[in-house]
mmCIF file of C-alpha atoms in Angstrom:
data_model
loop_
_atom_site.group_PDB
_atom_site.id
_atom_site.type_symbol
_atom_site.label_atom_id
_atom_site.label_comp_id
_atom_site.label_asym_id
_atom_site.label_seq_id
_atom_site.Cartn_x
_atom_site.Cartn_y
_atom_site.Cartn_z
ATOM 1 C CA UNK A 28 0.000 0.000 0.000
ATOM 2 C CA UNK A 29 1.213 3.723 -1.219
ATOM 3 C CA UNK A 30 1.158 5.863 1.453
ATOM 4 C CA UNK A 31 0.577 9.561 -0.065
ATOM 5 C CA UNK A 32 0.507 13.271 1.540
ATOM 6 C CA UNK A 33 -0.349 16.246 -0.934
ATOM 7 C CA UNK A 34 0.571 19.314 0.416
ATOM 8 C CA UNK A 35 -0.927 22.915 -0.983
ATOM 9 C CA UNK A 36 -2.425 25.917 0.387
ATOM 10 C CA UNK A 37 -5.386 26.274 -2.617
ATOM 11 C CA UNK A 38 -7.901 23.423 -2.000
ATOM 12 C CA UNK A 39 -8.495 23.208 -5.363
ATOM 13 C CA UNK A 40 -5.235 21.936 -6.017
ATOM 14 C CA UNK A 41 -5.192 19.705 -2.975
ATOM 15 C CA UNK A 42 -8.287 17.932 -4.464
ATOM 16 C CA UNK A 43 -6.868 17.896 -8.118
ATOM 17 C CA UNK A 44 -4.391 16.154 -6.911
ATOM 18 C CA UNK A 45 -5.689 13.652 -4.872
ATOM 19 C CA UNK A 46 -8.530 12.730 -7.558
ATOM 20 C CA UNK A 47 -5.653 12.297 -10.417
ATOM 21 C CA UNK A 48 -3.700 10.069 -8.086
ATOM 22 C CA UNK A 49 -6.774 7.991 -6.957
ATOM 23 C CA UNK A 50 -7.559 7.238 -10.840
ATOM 24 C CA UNK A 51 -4.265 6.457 -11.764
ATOM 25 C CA UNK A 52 -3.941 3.964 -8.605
ATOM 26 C CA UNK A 53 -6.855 2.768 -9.149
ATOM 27 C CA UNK A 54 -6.488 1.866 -12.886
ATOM 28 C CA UNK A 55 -3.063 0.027 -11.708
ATOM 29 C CA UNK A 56 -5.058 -1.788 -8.815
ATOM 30 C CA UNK A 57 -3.087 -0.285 -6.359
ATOM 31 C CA UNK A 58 -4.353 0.424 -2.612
ATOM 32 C CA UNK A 59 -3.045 4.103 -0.945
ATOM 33 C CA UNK A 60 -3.439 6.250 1.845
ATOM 34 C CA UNK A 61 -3.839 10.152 0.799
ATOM 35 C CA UNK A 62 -3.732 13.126 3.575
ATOM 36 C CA UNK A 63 -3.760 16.219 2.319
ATOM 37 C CA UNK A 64 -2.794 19.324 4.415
ATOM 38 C CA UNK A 65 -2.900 23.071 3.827
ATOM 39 C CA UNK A 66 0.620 24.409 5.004
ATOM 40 C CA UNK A 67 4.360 23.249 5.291
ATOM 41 C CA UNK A 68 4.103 23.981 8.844
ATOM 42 C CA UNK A 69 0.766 21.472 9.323
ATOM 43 C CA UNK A 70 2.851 18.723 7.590
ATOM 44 C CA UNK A 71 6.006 19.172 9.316
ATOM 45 C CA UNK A 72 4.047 19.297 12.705
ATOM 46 C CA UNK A 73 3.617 15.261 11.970
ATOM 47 C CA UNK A 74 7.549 14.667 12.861
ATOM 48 C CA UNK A 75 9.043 11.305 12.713
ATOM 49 C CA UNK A 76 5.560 10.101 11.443
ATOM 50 C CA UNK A 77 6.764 12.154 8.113
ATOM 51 C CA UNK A 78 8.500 8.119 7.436
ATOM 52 C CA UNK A 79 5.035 6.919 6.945
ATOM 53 C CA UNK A 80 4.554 8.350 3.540
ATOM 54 C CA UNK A 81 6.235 7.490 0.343
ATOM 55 C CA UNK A 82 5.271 9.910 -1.667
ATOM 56 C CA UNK A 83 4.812 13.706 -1.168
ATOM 57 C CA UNK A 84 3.481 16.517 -3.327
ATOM 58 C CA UNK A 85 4.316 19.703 -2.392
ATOM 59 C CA UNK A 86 3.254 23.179 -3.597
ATOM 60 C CA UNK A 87 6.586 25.853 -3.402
ATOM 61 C CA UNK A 88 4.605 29.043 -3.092
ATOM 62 C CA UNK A 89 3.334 28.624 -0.126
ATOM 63 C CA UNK A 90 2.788 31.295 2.942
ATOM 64 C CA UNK A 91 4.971 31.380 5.879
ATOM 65 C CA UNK A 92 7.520 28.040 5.152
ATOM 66 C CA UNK A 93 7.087 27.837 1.668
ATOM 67 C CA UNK A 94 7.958 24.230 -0.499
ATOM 68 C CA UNK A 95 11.229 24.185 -0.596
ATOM 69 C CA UNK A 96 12.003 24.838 2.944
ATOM 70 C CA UNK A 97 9.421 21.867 3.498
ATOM 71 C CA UNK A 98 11.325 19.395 1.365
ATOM 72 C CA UNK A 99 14.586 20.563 3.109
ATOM 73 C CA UNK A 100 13.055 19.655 6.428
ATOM 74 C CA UNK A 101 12.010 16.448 5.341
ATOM 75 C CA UNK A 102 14.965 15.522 3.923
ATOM 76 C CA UNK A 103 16.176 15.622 7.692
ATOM 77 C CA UNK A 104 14.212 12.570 8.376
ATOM 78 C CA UNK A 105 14.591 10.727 5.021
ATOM 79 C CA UNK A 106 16.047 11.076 1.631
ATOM 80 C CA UNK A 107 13.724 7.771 1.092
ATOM 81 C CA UNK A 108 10.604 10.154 0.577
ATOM 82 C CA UNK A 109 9.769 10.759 -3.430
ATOM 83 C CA UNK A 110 9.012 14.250 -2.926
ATOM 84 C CA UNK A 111 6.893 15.968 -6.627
ATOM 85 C CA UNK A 112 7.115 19.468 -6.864
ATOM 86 C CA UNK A 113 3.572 21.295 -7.492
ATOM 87 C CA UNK A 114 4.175 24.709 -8.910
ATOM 88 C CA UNK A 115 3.168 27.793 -11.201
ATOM 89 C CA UNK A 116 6.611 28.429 -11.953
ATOM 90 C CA UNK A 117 9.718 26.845 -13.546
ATOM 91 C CA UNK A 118 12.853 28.797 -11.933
ATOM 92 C CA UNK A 119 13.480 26.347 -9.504
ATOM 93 C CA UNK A 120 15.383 23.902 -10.910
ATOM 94 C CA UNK A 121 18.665 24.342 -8.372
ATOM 95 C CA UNK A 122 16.799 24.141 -5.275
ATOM 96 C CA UNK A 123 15.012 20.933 -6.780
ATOM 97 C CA UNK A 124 18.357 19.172 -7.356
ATOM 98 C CA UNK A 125 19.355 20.279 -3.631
ATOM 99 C CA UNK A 126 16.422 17.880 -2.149
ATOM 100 C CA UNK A 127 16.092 15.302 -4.830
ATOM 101 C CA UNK A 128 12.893 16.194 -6.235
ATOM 102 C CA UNK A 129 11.124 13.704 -8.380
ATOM 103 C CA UNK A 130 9.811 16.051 -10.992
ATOM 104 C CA UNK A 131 8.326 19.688 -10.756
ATOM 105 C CA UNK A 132 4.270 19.342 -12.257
ATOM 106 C CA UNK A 133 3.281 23.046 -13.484
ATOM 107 C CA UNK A 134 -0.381 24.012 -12.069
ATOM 108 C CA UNK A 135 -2.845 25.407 -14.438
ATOM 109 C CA UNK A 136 -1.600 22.998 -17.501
ATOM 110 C CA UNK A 137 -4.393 21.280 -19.545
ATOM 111 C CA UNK A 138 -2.364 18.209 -19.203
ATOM 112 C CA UNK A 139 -1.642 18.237 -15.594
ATOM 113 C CA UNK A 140 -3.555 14.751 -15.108
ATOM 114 C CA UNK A 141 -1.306 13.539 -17.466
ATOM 115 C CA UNK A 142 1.756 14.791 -15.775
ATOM 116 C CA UNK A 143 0.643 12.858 -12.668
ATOM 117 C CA UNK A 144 0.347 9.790 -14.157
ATOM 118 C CA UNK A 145 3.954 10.403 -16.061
ATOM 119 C CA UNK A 146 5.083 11.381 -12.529
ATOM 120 C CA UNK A 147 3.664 8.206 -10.815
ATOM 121 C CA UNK A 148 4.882 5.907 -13.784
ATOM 122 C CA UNK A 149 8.131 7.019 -12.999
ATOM 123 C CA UNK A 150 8.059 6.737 -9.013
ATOM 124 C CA UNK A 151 6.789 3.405 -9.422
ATOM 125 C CA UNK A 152 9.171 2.147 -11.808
ATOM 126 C CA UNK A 153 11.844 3.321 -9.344
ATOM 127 C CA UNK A 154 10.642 2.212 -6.042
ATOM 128 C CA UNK A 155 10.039 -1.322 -8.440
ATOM 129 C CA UNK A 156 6.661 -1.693 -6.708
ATOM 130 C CA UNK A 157 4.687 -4.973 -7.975
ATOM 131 C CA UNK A 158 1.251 -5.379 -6.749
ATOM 132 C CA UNK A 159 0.966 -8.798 -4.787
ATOM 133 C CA UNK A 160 -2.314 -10.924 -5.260
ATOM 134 C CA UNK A 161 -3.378 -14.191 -3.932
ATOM 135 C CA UNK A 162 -6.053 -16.374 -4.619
ATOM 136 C CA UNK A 163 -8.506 -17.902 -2.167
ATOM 137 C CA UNK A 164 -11.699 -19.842 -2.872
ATOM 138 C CA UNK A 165 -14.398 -17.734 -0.411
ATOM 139 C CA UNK A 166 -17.073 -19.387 0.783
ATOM 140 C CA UNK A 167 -19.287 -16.564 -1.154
ATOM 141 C CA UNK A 168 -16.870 -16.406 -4.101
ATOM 142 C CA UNK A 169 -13.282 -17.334 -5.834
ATOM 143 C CA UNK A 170 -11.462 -14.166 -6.058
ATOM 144 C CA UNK A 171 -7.470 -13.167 -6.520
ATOM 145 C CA UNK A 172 -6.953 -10.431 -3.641
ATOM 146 C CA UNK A 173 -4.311 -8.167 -3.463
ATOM 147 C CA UNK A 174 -2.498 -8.360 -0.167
ATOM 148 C CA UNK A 175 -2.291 -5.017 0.469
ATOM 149 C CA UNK A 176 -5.819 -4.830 0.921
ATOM 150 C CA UNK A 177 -6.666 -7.311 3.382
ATOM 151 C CA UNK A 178 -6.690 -5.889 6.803
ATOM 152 C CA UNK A 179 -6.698 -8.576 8.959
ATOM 153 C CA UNK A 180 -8.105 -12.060 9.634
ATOM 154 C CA UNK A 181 -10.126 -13.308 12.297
ATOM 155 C CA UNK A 182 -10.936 -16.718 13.157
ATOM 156 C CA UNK A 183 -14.853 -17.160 14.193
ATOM 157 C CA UNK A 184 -16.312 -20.331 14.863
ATOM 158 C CA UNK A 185 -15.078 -22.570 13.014
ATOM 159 C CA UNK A 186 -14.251 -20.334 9.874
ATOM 160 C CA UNK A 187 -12.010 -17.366 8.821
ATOM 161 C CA UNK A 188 -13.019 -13.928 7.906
ATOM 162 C CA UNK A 189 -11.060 -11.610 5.955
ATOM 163 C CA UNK A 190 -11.681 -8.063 6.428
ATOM 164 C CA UNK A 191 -10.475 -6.442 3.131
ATOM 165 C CA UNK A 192 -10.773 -2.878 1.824
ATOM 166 C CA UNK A 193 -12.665 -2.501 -1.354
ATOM 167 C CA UNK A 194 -15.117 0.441 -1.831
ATOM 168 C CA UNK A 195 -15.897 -0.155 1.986
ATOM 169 C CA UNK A 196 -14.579 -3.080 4.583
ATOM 170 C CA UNK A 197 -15.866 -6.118 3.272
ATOM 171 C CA UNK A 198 -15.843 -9.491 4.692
ATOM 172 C CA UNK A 199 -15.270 -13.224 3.278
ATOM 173 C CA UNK A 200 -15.023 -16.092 4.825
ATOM 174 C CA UNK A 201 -13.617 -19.454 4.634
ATOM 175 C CA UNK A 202 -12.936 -22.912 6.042
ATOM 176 C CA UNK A 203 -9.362 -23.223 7.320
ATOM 177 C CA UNK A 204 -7.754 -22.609 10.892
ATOM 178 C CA UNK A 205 -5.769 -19.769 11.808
ATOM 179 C CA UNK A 206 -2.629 -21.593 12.529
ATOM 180 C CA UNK A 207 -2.413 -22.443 8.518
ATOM 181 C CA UNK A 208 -3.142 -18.986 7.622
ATOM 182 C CA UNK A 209 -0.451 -17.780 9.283
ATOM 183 C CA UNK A 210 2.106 -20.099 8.154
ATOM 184 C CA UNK A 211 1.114 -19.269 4.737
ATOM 185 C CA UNK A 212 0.276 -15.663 5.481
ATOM 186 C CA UNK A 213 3.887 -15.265 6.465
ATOM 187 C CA UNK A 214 5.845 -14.931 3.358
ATOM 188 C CA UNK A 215 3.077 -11.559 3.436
ATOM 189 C CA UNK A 216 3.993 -9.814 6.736
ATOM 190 C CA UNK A 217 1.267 -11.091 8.301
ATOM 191 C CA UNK A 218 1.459 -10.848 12.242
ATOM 192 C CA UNK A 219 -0.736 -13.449 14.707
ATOM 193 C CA UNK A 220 -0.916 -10.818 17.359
ATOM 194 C CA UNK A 221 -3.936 -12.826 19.223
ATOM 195 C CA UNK A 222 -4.896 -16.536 19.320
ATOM 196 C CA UNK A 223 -8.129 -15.062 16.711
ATOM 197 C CA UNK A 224 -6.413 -12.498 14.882
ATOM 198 C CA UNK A 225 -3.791 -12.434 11.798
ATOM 199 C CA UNK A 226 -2.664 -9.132 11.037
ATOM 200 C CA UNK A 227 -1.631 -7.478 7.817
ATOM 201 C CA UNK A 228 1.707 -4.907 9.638
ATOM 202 C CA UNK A 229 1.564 -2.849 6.658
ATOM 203 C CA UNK A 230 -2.233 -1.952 8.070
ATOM 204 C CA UNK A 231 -1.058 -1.119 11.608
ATOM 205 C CA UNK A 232 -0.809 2.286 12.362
ATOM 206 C CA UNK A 233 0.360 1.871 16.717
ATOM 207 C CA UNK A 234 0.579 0.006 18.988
ATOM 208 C CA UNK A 235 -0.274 1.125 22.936
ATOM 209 C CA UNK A 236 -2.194 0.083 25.294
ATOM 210 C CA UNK A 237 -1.935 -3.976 24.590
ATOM 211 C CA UNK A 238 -3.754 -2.865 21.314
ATOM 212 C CA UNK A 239 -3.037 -2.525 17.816
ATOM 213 C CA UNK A 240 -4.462 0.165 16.502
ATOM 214 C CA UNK A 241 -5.263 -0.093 12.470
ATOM 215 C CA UNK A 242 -5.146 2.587 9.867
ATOM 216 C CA UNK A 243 -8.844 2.815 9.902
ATOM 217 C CA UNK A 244 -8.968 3.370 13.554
ATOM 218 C CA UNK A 245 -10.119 -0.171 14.329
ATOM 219 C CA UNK A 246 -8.593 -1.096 17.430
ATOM 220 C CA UNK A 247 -7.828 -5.118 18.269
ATOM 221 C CA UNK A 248 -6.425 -6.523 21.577
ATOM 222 C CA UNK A 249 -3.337 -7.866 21.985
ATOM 223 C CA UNK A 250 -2.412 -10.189 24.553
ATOM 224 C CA UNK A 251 -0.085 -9.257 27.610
ATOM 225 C CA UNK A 252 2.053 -12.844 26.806
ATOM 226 C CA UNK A 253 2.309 -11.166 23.073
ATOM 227 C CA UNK A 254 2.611 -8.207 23.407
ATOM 228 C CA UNK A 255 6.765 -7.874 23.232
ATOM 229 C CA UNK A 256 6.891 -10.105 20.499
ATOM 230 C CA UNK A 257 4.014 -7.742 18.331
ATOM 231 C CA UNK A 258 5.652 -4.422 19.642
ATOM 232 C CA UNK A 259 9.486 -5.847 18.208
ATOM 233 C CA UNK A 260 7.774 -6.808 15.381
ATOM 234 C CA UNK A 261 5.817 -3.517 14.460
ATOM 235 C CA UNK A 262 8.967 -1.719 15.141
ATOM 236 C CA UNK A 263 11.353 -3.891 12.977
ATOM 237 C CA UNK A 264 8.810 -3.526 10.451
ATOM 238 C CA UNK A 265 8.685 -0.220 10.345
ATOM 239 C CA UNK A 266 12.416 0.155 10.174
ATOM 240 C CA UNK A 267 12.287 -1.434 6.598
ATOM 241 C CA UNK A 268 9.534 0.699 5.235
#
C-alpha cells in the first residue's frame, strides 16, 4: 500500500491532486493512503511520522515556510521520501536538485492529469513496486486479492473472515484454521498478534495500550504474553519501510 501526503495551500489543487492520483492507482489496482494538508508547517508538525509516507506533493509558493524549505526539512528525516514538486513556476530547478525532487508538475496545464500519471509511472518504476495478489476460494466467491488490501483475519467459529478494503470493509469467509493462515500468510507480513487475529503490519498504524491500533482506527487486543513479540515486530517492520 502507497502511502501519499499532498501538500498545498489552494484546495483546489489539494483535491486535483488527490482525484488524479486515486484514478491512476486505481487503474493500476493499487491500494493508498492520501492526507492532504494546507501548510508546510501542518505537515512538518507530523515529525518522525513524516517516514510513513512514500510519496509527497508539495506546492513551493506557499505562505509562511514555503515548499522548498518543506522538502529541506524532510529531507532531515529521510532522503527515502519521493518528494513531486507542485508549482506555477519553472525557476526552480537548483533548489530541486538540492532535495532530490522527483519532478516539478506546473499548475494550471491542460495536461496536468497527465503529468501525474507520467510522474507516478516514474516513481513506481523506481521504487520497483509490484502489486501482490493471492487467490482464495471464499465461501461466497473465488477471487485473486491483493495483499495489500486485506486488513486482517479473524478466526470465528469454526471459519475465517477476511476483512479487506474494497469500496468499503468487506468481509469473506472461509474454512481453514488460523494456525495455517499464518504459516502461509507469512511470506506476506502477516502478524498473529492474538490466538483469533492475523494481522496485515503494513495496516497497523500503533501500537499502545496492549492494542493494535489499524489505519482505519479499528482497534484489536493484543495479549499481555504477546505483546513484546508484536511491539518488536511492528517496530522492525517499520524500520524497513
Amino acid at each position: 500500500m502507497l502511502r501519499i501526503a499532498i501538500c498545498d495551500d489552494e484546495k483546489l489543487f489539494r483535491e486535483n491532486i488527490k482525484k488524479y492520483v486515486l484514478k491512476y492507482l486505481s487503474e493500476k489496482d493499487i491500494s493508498s493512503e492520501i492526507d492532504m494538508f494546507n501548510s508546510g508547517k501542518e505537515l512538518l508538525g507530523l515529525g518522525t511520522d513524516l517516514l510513513g509516507y512514500n510519496i509527497i506533493f508539495l506546492d513551493i509558493n506557499m505562505d509562511e515556510i514555503d515548499g522548498i524549505m518543506t522538502a529541506h526539512k524532510i529531507r532531515e528525516y529521510s532522503m527515502d521520501i519521493y518528494i513531486v514538486f507542485v508549482t506555477a513556476y519553472v525557476n526552480y530547478s537548483l533548489e530541486g536538485y538540492k532535495v532530490d525532487a522527483t519532478r516539478y508538475l506546473l499548475k494550471n496545464t491542460i495536461n496536468f492529469d497527465e503529468s501525474i500519471y507520467e510522474c507516478m509511472d516514474a516513481i513506481l518504476h523506481k521504487m520497483n513496486y509490484i502489486v501482490l495478489k493471492k487467490y482464495f476460494k471464499f465461501n461466497e466467491c473465488e477471487k485473486n486479492v491483493q495483499v495489500d488490501r486485506i486488513l486482517y483475519i479473524e478466526s470465528r467459529l469454526h471459519k475465517l473472515e477476511f476483512h479487506i478494503m474494497e469500496d468499503k470493509v468487506l468481509i469473506y469467509t472461509l474454512y481453514a484454521t488460523l494456525n495455517d493462515m499464518e504459516r502461509e500468510m507469512m511470506e506476506y507480513k502477516f502478524i498473529r498478534i492474538h490466538q483469533s487475529f492475523l494481522v496485515n503490519l503494513k495496516h497497523i498504524k500503533s501500537i499502545t495500550g496492549y492494542s493494535v491500533i489499524l489505519n482505519n482506527n479499528q482497534k484489536l487486543v493484543v495479549p499481555r504474553a504477546r505483546y513484546k513479540d508484536v511491539k518488536s515486530a511492528f517496530i522492525a517492520y517499520k524500520g524497513e519501510v
